[in-house]
Coordinates of N, CA and C in Angstrom, one line a residue:
M1 N -21.6 -12.1 8.6 CA -20.2 -11.6 8.6 C -19.9 -10.7 7.4
D2 N -19.4 -9.5 7.8 CA -19.1 -8.6 6.9 C -17.5 -8.6 6.5
L3 N -17.2 -9.4 5.6 CA -15.7 -9.7 5.3 C -15.1 -8.4 4.9
L4 N -15.6 -7.6 4.1 CA -15.0 -6.5 3.7 C -14.7 -5.4 4.8
K5 N -15.8 -5.2 5.6 CA -15.5 -4.5 6.7 C -14.3 -4.7 7.7
R6 N -14.3 -6.0 7.9 CA -13.2 -6.8 8.7 C -11.9 -6.6 8.1
I7 N -11.9 -6.6 6.8 CA -10.5 -6.4 6.0 C -10.1 -5.0 6.3
K8 N -11.1 -4.0 6.1 CA -10.9 -2.6 6.0 C -10.4 -2.2 7.6
D9 N -10.8 -2.9 8.6 CA -10.5 -2.5 9.9 C -9.0 -2.8 10.2
R10 N -8.3 -3.4 9.3 CA -6.9 -3.8 9.7 C -6.0 -2.6 9.1
A11 N -4.9 -2.5 9.9 CA -3.9 -1.5 9.6 C -2.6 -2.2 9.1
P12 N -2.4 -2.3 7.9 CA -1.2 -3.0 7.4 C 0.0 -2.4 7.6
E13 N 1.0 -3.2 7.7 CA 2.5 -2.8 8.1 C 3.4 -2.9 7.0
Y14 N 4.5 -2.3 7.0 CA 5.6 -2.3 5.9 C 6.9 -2.4 6.6
D15 N 7.8 -2.8 5.8 CA 9.3 -2.9 6.3 C 9.8 -1.5 6.6
S16 N 10.3 -1.3 7.7 CA 10.7 0.1 8.0 C 11.9 0.6 7.4
R17 N 12.5 -0.3 6.5 CA 13.7 0.3 5.6 C 13.2 1.1 4.6
Y18 N 11.8 1.1 4.3 CA 11.3 1.9 3.3 C 10.7 3.2 3.7
F19 N 10.9 3.4 4.9 CA 10.3 4.6 5.6 C 10.8 6.0 5.0
D20 N 12.1 6.1 5.0 CA 12.7 7.3 4.4 C 12.2 7.6 2.8
M21 N 12.4 6.4 2.1 CA 12.0 6.4 0.8 C 10.4 6.9 0.6
I22 N 9.5 6.5 1.5 CA 8.1 7.0 1.5 C 8.1 8.5 1.8
L23 N 8.8 8.9 2.7 CA 8.8 10.3 3.1 C 9.4 11.2 1.9
N24 N 10.4 10.6 1.1 CA 10.9 11.3 0.1 C 9.8 11.6 -1.0
F25 N 8.8 10.7 -1.2 CA 7.8 10.8 -2.3 C 6.5 11.4 -1.8
T26 N 6.3 11.6 -0.5 CA 5.1 12.1 0.0 C 5.3 13.5 0.6
I27 N 4.3 14.3 0.6 CA 4.3 15.6 1.1 C 4.4 15.6 2.7
E28 N 4.9 16.8 3.2 CA 4.9 16.9 4.5 C 3.6 17.3 4.9
Q29 N 2.9 16.7 5.9 CA 1.6 17.1 6.2 C 1.4 18.3 6.9
G30 N 0.2 18.9 6.8 CA 0.0 20.1 7.5 C 0.7 20.7 8.6
S31 N 0.5 21.9 8.9 CA 1.4 22.6 9.9 C 0.5 22.7 11.2
G32 N -0.1 21.5 11.6 CA -0.8 21.6 12.7 C -2.3 22.0 12.5
M33 N -2.7 22.5 11.4 CA -4.0 23.1 11.2 C -4.8 22.2 10.3
G34 N -4.5 21.0 10.2 CA -5.4 20.1 9.4 C -4.7 19.7 8.0
R35 N -5.5 19.6 7.1 CA -4.8 19.3 5.7 C -3.9 20.3 5.1
T36 N -3.0 19.8 4.4 CA -2.0 20.8 3.7 C -2.8 21.3 2.5
S37 N -2.6 22.6 2.3 CA -3.2 23.3 1.2 C -2.7 22.9 -0.3
E38 N -3.4 23.1 -1.3 CA -3.1 22.8 -2.6 C -1.7 23.5 -2.9
E39 N -1.6 24.9 -2.6 CA -0.5 25.6 -2.9 C 0.8 25.0 -2.2
E40 N 0.6 24.5 -0.9 CA 1.8 23.9 -0.1 C 2.2 22.6 -0.8
R41 N 1.3 21.9 -1.4 CA 1.5 20.6 -1.9 C 2.2 20.9 -3.3
W42 N 1.9 21.8 -4.0 CA 2.6 22.1 -5.3 C 4.0 22.7 -5.0
K43 N 4.2 23.4 -3.9 CA 5.6 23.9 -3.7 C 6.5 22.6 -3.2
Q44 N 6.0 21.8 -2.5 CA 6.8 20.6 -2.1 C 7.1 19.7 -3.3
G45 N 6.3 19.7 -4.4 CA 6.7 18.9 -5.6 C 6.7 17.4 -5.3
K46 N 5.9 16.8 -4.4 CA 5.9 15.4 -4.3 C 4.8 14.7 -5.0
Y47 N 5.0 13.4 -5.1 CA 4.0 12.7 -6.1 C 2.8 12.0 -5.4
F48 N 3.0 12.0 -4.0 CA 1.7 11.5 -3.3 C 1.5 12.4 -2.1
S49 N 0.3 12.6 -1.8 CA -0.2 13.6 -0.8 C 0.0 13.0 0.6
T50 N -0.3 11.6 0.6 CA -0.2 10.9 1.9 C 0.5 9.8 1.9
R51 N 1.1 9.3 2.9 CA 1.8 7.9 2.9 C 0.9 6.9 2.5
Y52 N -0.2 6.8 3.0 CA -1.1 5.6 2.6 C -1.3 5.6 1.1
E53 N -1.4 6.7 0.5 CA -1.4 6.8 -1.1 C -0.3 6.0 -1.7
M54 N 0.8 6.2 -1.2 CA 2.0 5.6 -1.7 C 2.0 4.1 -1.3
Y55 N 1.4 3.7 -0.2 CA 1.2 2.3 0.1 C 0.3 1.6 -0.9
M56 N -0.8 2.4 -1.2 CA -1.9 1.8 -2.2 C -1.2 1.7 -3.5
Y57 N -0.4 2.7 -4.0 CA 0.4 2.5 -5.3 C 1.4 1.3 -5.2
A58 N 2.2 1.1 -4.1 CA 3.1 0.2 -4.0 C 2.4 -1.3 -4.1
S59 N 1.3 -1.4 -3.3 CA 0.4 -2.6 -3.5 C 0.0 -2.9 -4.8
L60 N -0.5 -1.9 -5.5 CA -0.9 -2.1 -6.9 C 0.3 -2.5 -7.8
L61 N 1.3 -1.8 -7.6 CA 2.7 -2.2 -8.4 C 3.1 -3.6 -8.2
G62 N 3.0 -4.0 -7.0 CA 3.4 -5.3 -6.6 C 2.5 -6.4 -7.1
L63 N 1.2 -6.0 -7.1 CA 0.2 -6.9 -7.7 C 0.1 -7.0 -9.2
K64 N 0.5 -5.9 -9.8 CA 0.6 -5.8 -11.3 C 1.8 -6.6 -11.8
K65 N 2.9 -6.5 -11.1 CA 4.0 -7.2 -11.4 C 4.2 -8.7 -10.8
D66 N 3.2 -8.9 -10.2 CA 3.1 -10.3 -9.4 C 4.3 -10.5 -8.5
Y67 N 4.6 -9.5 -7.8 CA 5.8 -9.5 -7.0 C 5.5 -9.4 -5.5
N68 N 5.3 -10.6 -4.8 CA 5.0 -10.7 -3.5 C 6.3 -10.9 -2.7
L69 N 6.8 -9.9 -1.9 CA 7.9 -10.0 -1.1 C 7.5 -10.0 0.5
P70 N 7.1 -11.3 0.9 CA 6.7 -11.2 2.5 C 7.6 -10.6 3.3
I71 N 7.1 -9.9 4.3 CA 8.1 -9.2 5.3 C 8.6 -10.4 6.2
A72 N 9.9 -10.5 6.3 CA 10.4 -11.5 7.1 C 10.1 -11.3 8.5
A73 N 10.1 -12.6 9.3 CA 9.8 -12.4 10.6 C 11.0 -11.7 11.3
G74 N 10.7 -11.0 12.4 CA 11.8 -10.3 13.0 C 12.2 -9.0 12.4
T75 N 11.5 -8.6 11.3 CA 11.8 -7.4 10.6 C 11.3 -6.1 11.4
D76 N 11.9 -5.2 11.5 CA 11.4 -3.9 12.1 C 10.3 -3.4 11.2
K77 N 9.0 -3.2 11.7 CA 7.8 -2.8 10.9 C 7.3 -1.5 11.3
K78 N 6.6 -0.9 10.5 CA 5.8 0.4 10.7 C 4.5 0.0 10.3
K79 N 3.6 0.7 10.9 CA 2.1 0.5 10.7 C 1.6 1.8 10.0
F80 N 0.7 1.4 9.0 CA -0.2 2.4 8.3 C -1.6 2.7 9.0
I81 N -2.3 3.5 8.6 CA -3.7 3.7 9.2 C -4.5 2.7 8.7
E82 N -5.7 2.4 9.3 CA -6.6 1.3 8.8 C -7.0 1.5 7.5
I83 N -7.3 0.5 6.7 CA -7.7 0.7 5.2 C -8.9 1.4 5.1
K84 N -9.8 1.3 6.2 CA -11.1 2.0 6.1 C -10.9 3.6 5.8
S85 N -9.7 4.1 6.3 CA -9.4 5.5 6.2 C -8.8 5.9 4.9
W86 N -8.4 5.0 4.0 CA -7.7 5.3 2.9 C -8.7 5.9 1.9
Q87 N -8.1 6.9 1.2 CA -8.9 7.5 0.0 C -8.2 7.7 -1.2
P88 N -8.7 7.8 -2.3 CA -10.1 7.6 -2.5 C -10.5 6.0 -2.3
Y89 N -11.8 5.9 -1.8 CA -12.4 4.6 -1.4 C -12.3 3.6 -2.5
D90 N -12.6 4.1 -3.7 CA -12.7 3.2 -4.9 C -11.3 2.4 -5.1
I91 N -10.2 3.3 -5.0 CA -8.8 2.7 -5.2 C -8.5 1.7 -4.1
A92 N -8.9 2.0 -2.8 CA -8.7 1.0 -1.7 C -9.4 -0.2 -1.9
D93 N -10.6 -0.1 -2.5 CA -11.4 -1.3 -2.7 C -10.8 -2.0 -4.0
Y94 N -10.2 -1.4 -4.8 CA -9.5 -2.1 -5.9 C -8.3 -2.8 -5.4
V95 N -7.6 -2.3 -4.6 CA -6.5 -2.8 -3.9 C -6.9 -4.2 -3.3
I96 N -7.9 -4.0 -2.5 CA -8.5 -5.3 -1.7 C -8.9 -6.3 -2.8
M97 N -9.7 -5.9 -3.9 CA -10.1 -7.0 -4.8 C -8.8 -7.6 -5.5
G98 N -7.7 -6.9 -5.7 CA -6.6 -7.6 -6.3 C -6.0 -8.5 -5.4
V99 N -6.0 -8.1 -3.9 CA -5.5 -9.1 -3.1 C -6.4 -10.3 -2.9
L100 N -7.7 -10.1 -2.8 CA -8.8 -11.3 -2.9 C -8.4 -12.1 -4.1
A101 N -8.2 -11.5 -5.3 CA -8.1 -12.4 -6.4 C -6.7 -13.3 -6.3
K102 N -5.7 -12.8 -5.7 CA -4.5 -13.5 -5.5 C -4.5 -14.6 -4.4
S103 N -5.5 -14.4 -3.6 CA -5.7 -15.3 -2.3 C -6.1 -16.6 -2.7
D104 N -6.0 -17.6 -1.9 CA -6.4 -18.9 -2.0 C -7.8 -19.2 -1.2
I105 N -8.3 -18.1 -0.9 CA -9.7 -18.2 0.0 C -10.7 -18.8 -1.0
D106 N -11.4 -19.9 -0.4 CA -12.7 -20.4 -0.9 C -13.8 -19.8 -0.3
F107 N -14.5 -18.7 -0.9 CA -15.6 -18.0 -0.4 C -16.7 -18.9 0.0
N108 N -16.9 -20.0 -0.6 CA -18.1 -20.9 -0.3 C -17.8 -21.6 1.0
E109 N -16.6 -22.0 1.2 CA -16.2 -22.5 2.6 C -16.2 -21.5 3.6
L110 N -15.8 -20.3 3.4 CA -15.7 -19.2 4.4 C -16.9 -19.1 5.2
E111 N -18.1 -19.2 4.6 CA -19.4 -19.1 5.5 C -19.5 -20.2 6.4
N112 N -18.9 -21.3 6.3 CA -19.1 -22.4 7.2 C -18.0 -22.4 8.2
M113 N -17.0 -21.6 8.1 CA -15.8 -21.7 9.1 C -16.2 -21.2 10.3
Q114 N -15.4 -21.7 11.4 CA -15.5 -21.2 12.7 C -14.8 -19.8 12.8
E115 N -15.2 -19.0 13.7 CA -14.7 -17.6 13.8 C -13.0 -17.6 13.8
E116 N -12.4 -18.6 14.5 CA -10.9 -18.5 14.6 C -10.4 -18.7 13.2
E117 N -11.0 -19.6 12.3 CA -10.6 -19.9 11.0 C -10.7 -18.6 10.1
V118 N -11.8 -18.1 10.3 CA -12.1 -16.7 9.6 C -11.2 -15.7 9.8
E119 N -10.8 -15.6 11.1 CA -9.8 -14.6 11.6 C -8.4 -14.9 11.1
K120 N -8.2 -16.1 10.9 CA -6.8 -16.6 10.2 C -6.7 -16.2 8.8
K121 N -7.8 -16.4 8.1 CA -7.9 -16.0 6.7 C -7.9 -14.6 6.5
I122 N -8.4 -13.8 7.3 CA -8.4 -12.2 7.2 C -6.9 -11.7 7.6
T123 N -6.3 -12.4 8.6 CA -4.9 -12.1 8.8 C -3.9 -12.5 7.7
G124 N -4.3 -13.5 7.1 CA -3.6 -14.0 5.9 C -3.7 -13.0 4.7
L125 N -4.9 -12.5 4.6 CA -5.1 -11.5 3.5 C -4.3 -10.2 3.8
K126 N -4.2 -9.9 5.1 CA -3.4 -8.7 5.5 C -2.0 -8.9 5.2
S127 N -1.5 -10.0 5.5 CA -0.1 -10.5 5.1 C 0.1 -10.5 3.7
L128 N -0.8 -11.1 2.9 CA -0.8 -11.0 1.5 C -0.5 -9.5 1.0
L129 N -1.4 -8.7 1.5 CA -1.3 -7.2 1.1 C -0.1 -6.6 1.4
E130 N 0.4 -6.9 2.6 CA 1.8 -6.4 3.1 C 2.9 -7.0 2.2
G131 N 2.8 -8.3 1.8 CA 3.8 -8.7 0.8 C 3.8 -8.2 -0.6
Y132 N 2.6 -7.8 -1.1 CA 2.7 -7.2 -2.4 C 3.1 -5.6 -2.4
A133 N 2.7 -5.0 -1.2 CA 3.1 -3.5 -1.0 C 4.6 -3.6 -0.6
N134 N 5.1 -4.6 -0.1 CA 6.5 -4.7 0.2 C 7.3 -5.0 -1.1
G135 N 6.7 -5.8 -1.9 CA 7.2 -6.0 -3.2 C 7.3 -4.7 -4.2
G136 N 6.2 -3.9 -4.1 CA 6.2 -2.8 -4.9 C 7.1 -1.7 -4.3
F137 N 7.3 -1.7 -3.0 CA 8.4 -0.8 -2.4 C 9.7 -1.2 -3.0
D138 N 10.0 -2.5 -3.1 CA 11.3 -3.2 -3.4 C 11.6 -2.7 -4.9
I139 N 10.3 -2.8 -5.8 CA 10.7 -2.3 -7.2 C 11.1 -0.9 -7.1
I140 N 10.4 0.0 -6.4 CA 10.7 1.4 -6.5 C 12.1 1.6 -6.0
R141 N 12.6 0.9 -4.8 CA 13.8 0.9 -4.4 C 15.0 0.5 -5.3
S142 N 14.7 -0.6 -6.1 CA 15.6 -1.0 -7.0 C 15.8 0.0 -8.2
K143 N 14.6 0.5 -8.6 CA 14.7 1.4 -9.6 C 15.5 2.7 -9.3
M144 N 15.4 3.2 -8.0 CA 16.2 4.3 -7.6 C 17.6 4.0 -7.5
D145 N 18.0 2.7 -7.2 CA 19.3 2.3 -7.1 C 19.9 2.3 -8.5
E146 N 19.1 1.8 -9.4 CA 19.9 1.6 -10.8 C 19.6 3.0 -11.7
E147 N 18.7 3.8 -11.5 CA 18.4 5.0 -12.3 C 17.8 6.0 -11.5
E148 N 18.5 6.7 -10.6 CA 17.8 7.8 -9.7 C 17.1 8.8 -10.6
S149 N 17.7 9.1 -11.7 CA 17.1 10.2 -12.6 C 15.8 9.9 -13.0
F150 N 15.3 8.6 -13.0 CA 14.1 8.2 -13.5 C 13.0 9.0 -12.7
F151 N 13.1 9.2 -11.5 CA 12.2 9.8 -10.7 C 12.2 11.4 -10.9
L152 N 12.8 11.9 -11.7 CA 12.8 13.3 -12.1 C 11.7 13.7 -13.0
N153 N 11.1 12.6 -13.7 CA 10.1 12.6 -14.6 C 8.7 12.7 -13.9
D154 N 7.8 13.7 -14.2 CA 6.6 13.8 -13.6 C 5.7 12.6 -13.7
N155 N 6.0 11.7 -14.7 CA 5.2 10.5 -15.0 C 5.9 9.3 -14.6
C156 N 6.8 9.3 -13.7 CA 7.7 8.3 -13.4 C 6.9 7.1 -12.8
F157 N 6.0 7.4 -11.9 CA 5.2 6.3 -11.4 C 4.2 5.7 -12.2
L158 N 3.7 6.4 -13.2 CA 3.0 5.8 -14.3 C 3.8 4.9 -15.2
D159 N 4.9 5.5 -15.5 CA 5.9 4.7 -16.4 C 6.4 3.4 -15.7
L160 N 6.5 3.5 -14.3 CA 7.0 2.3 -13.6 C 5.9 1.1 -13.7
L161 N 4.7 1.5 -13.8 CA 3.7 0.6 -14.0 C 3.7 -0.2 -15.3
D162 N 4.3 0.5 -16.3 CA 4.2 0.0 -17.7 C 5.5 -0.8 -18.0
E163 N 6.6 -0.7 -17.1 CA 7.8 -1.4 -17.5 C 7.7 -2.8 -17.4

């Protein structure tokens, strides 16, 4: 069983109320011709090149602040691309390691579990990741509500990690 591959094959979701905020901090993707050029990125003045980069950041922020805000049942959700497509890969792996560290999975028992049990554990990891990302998005939203000018600083997202 390749646990890491199975985790990376998942496409995590987020609370759709954060959609506009995510768009506000990420660049508009190319004009139909592939990736956005460096010059276009610079002109847009956004903090993140892709939406999944902001998702990774929100996950790490939630993990660092130990703020897990599970997405409530019945909430309108949006889906990101599969984790295996996130780049840089090292940061995606770091996010997964953080979620694994916060999980209650007994890796010794995992080897002896039935497939259905393993699937439940992997689904639980995806939900845990979503909860930490949702918590990170909530921290960003709260900061915007209390001090919108905070995000005019080029280092705002680094500073937010240190608060």
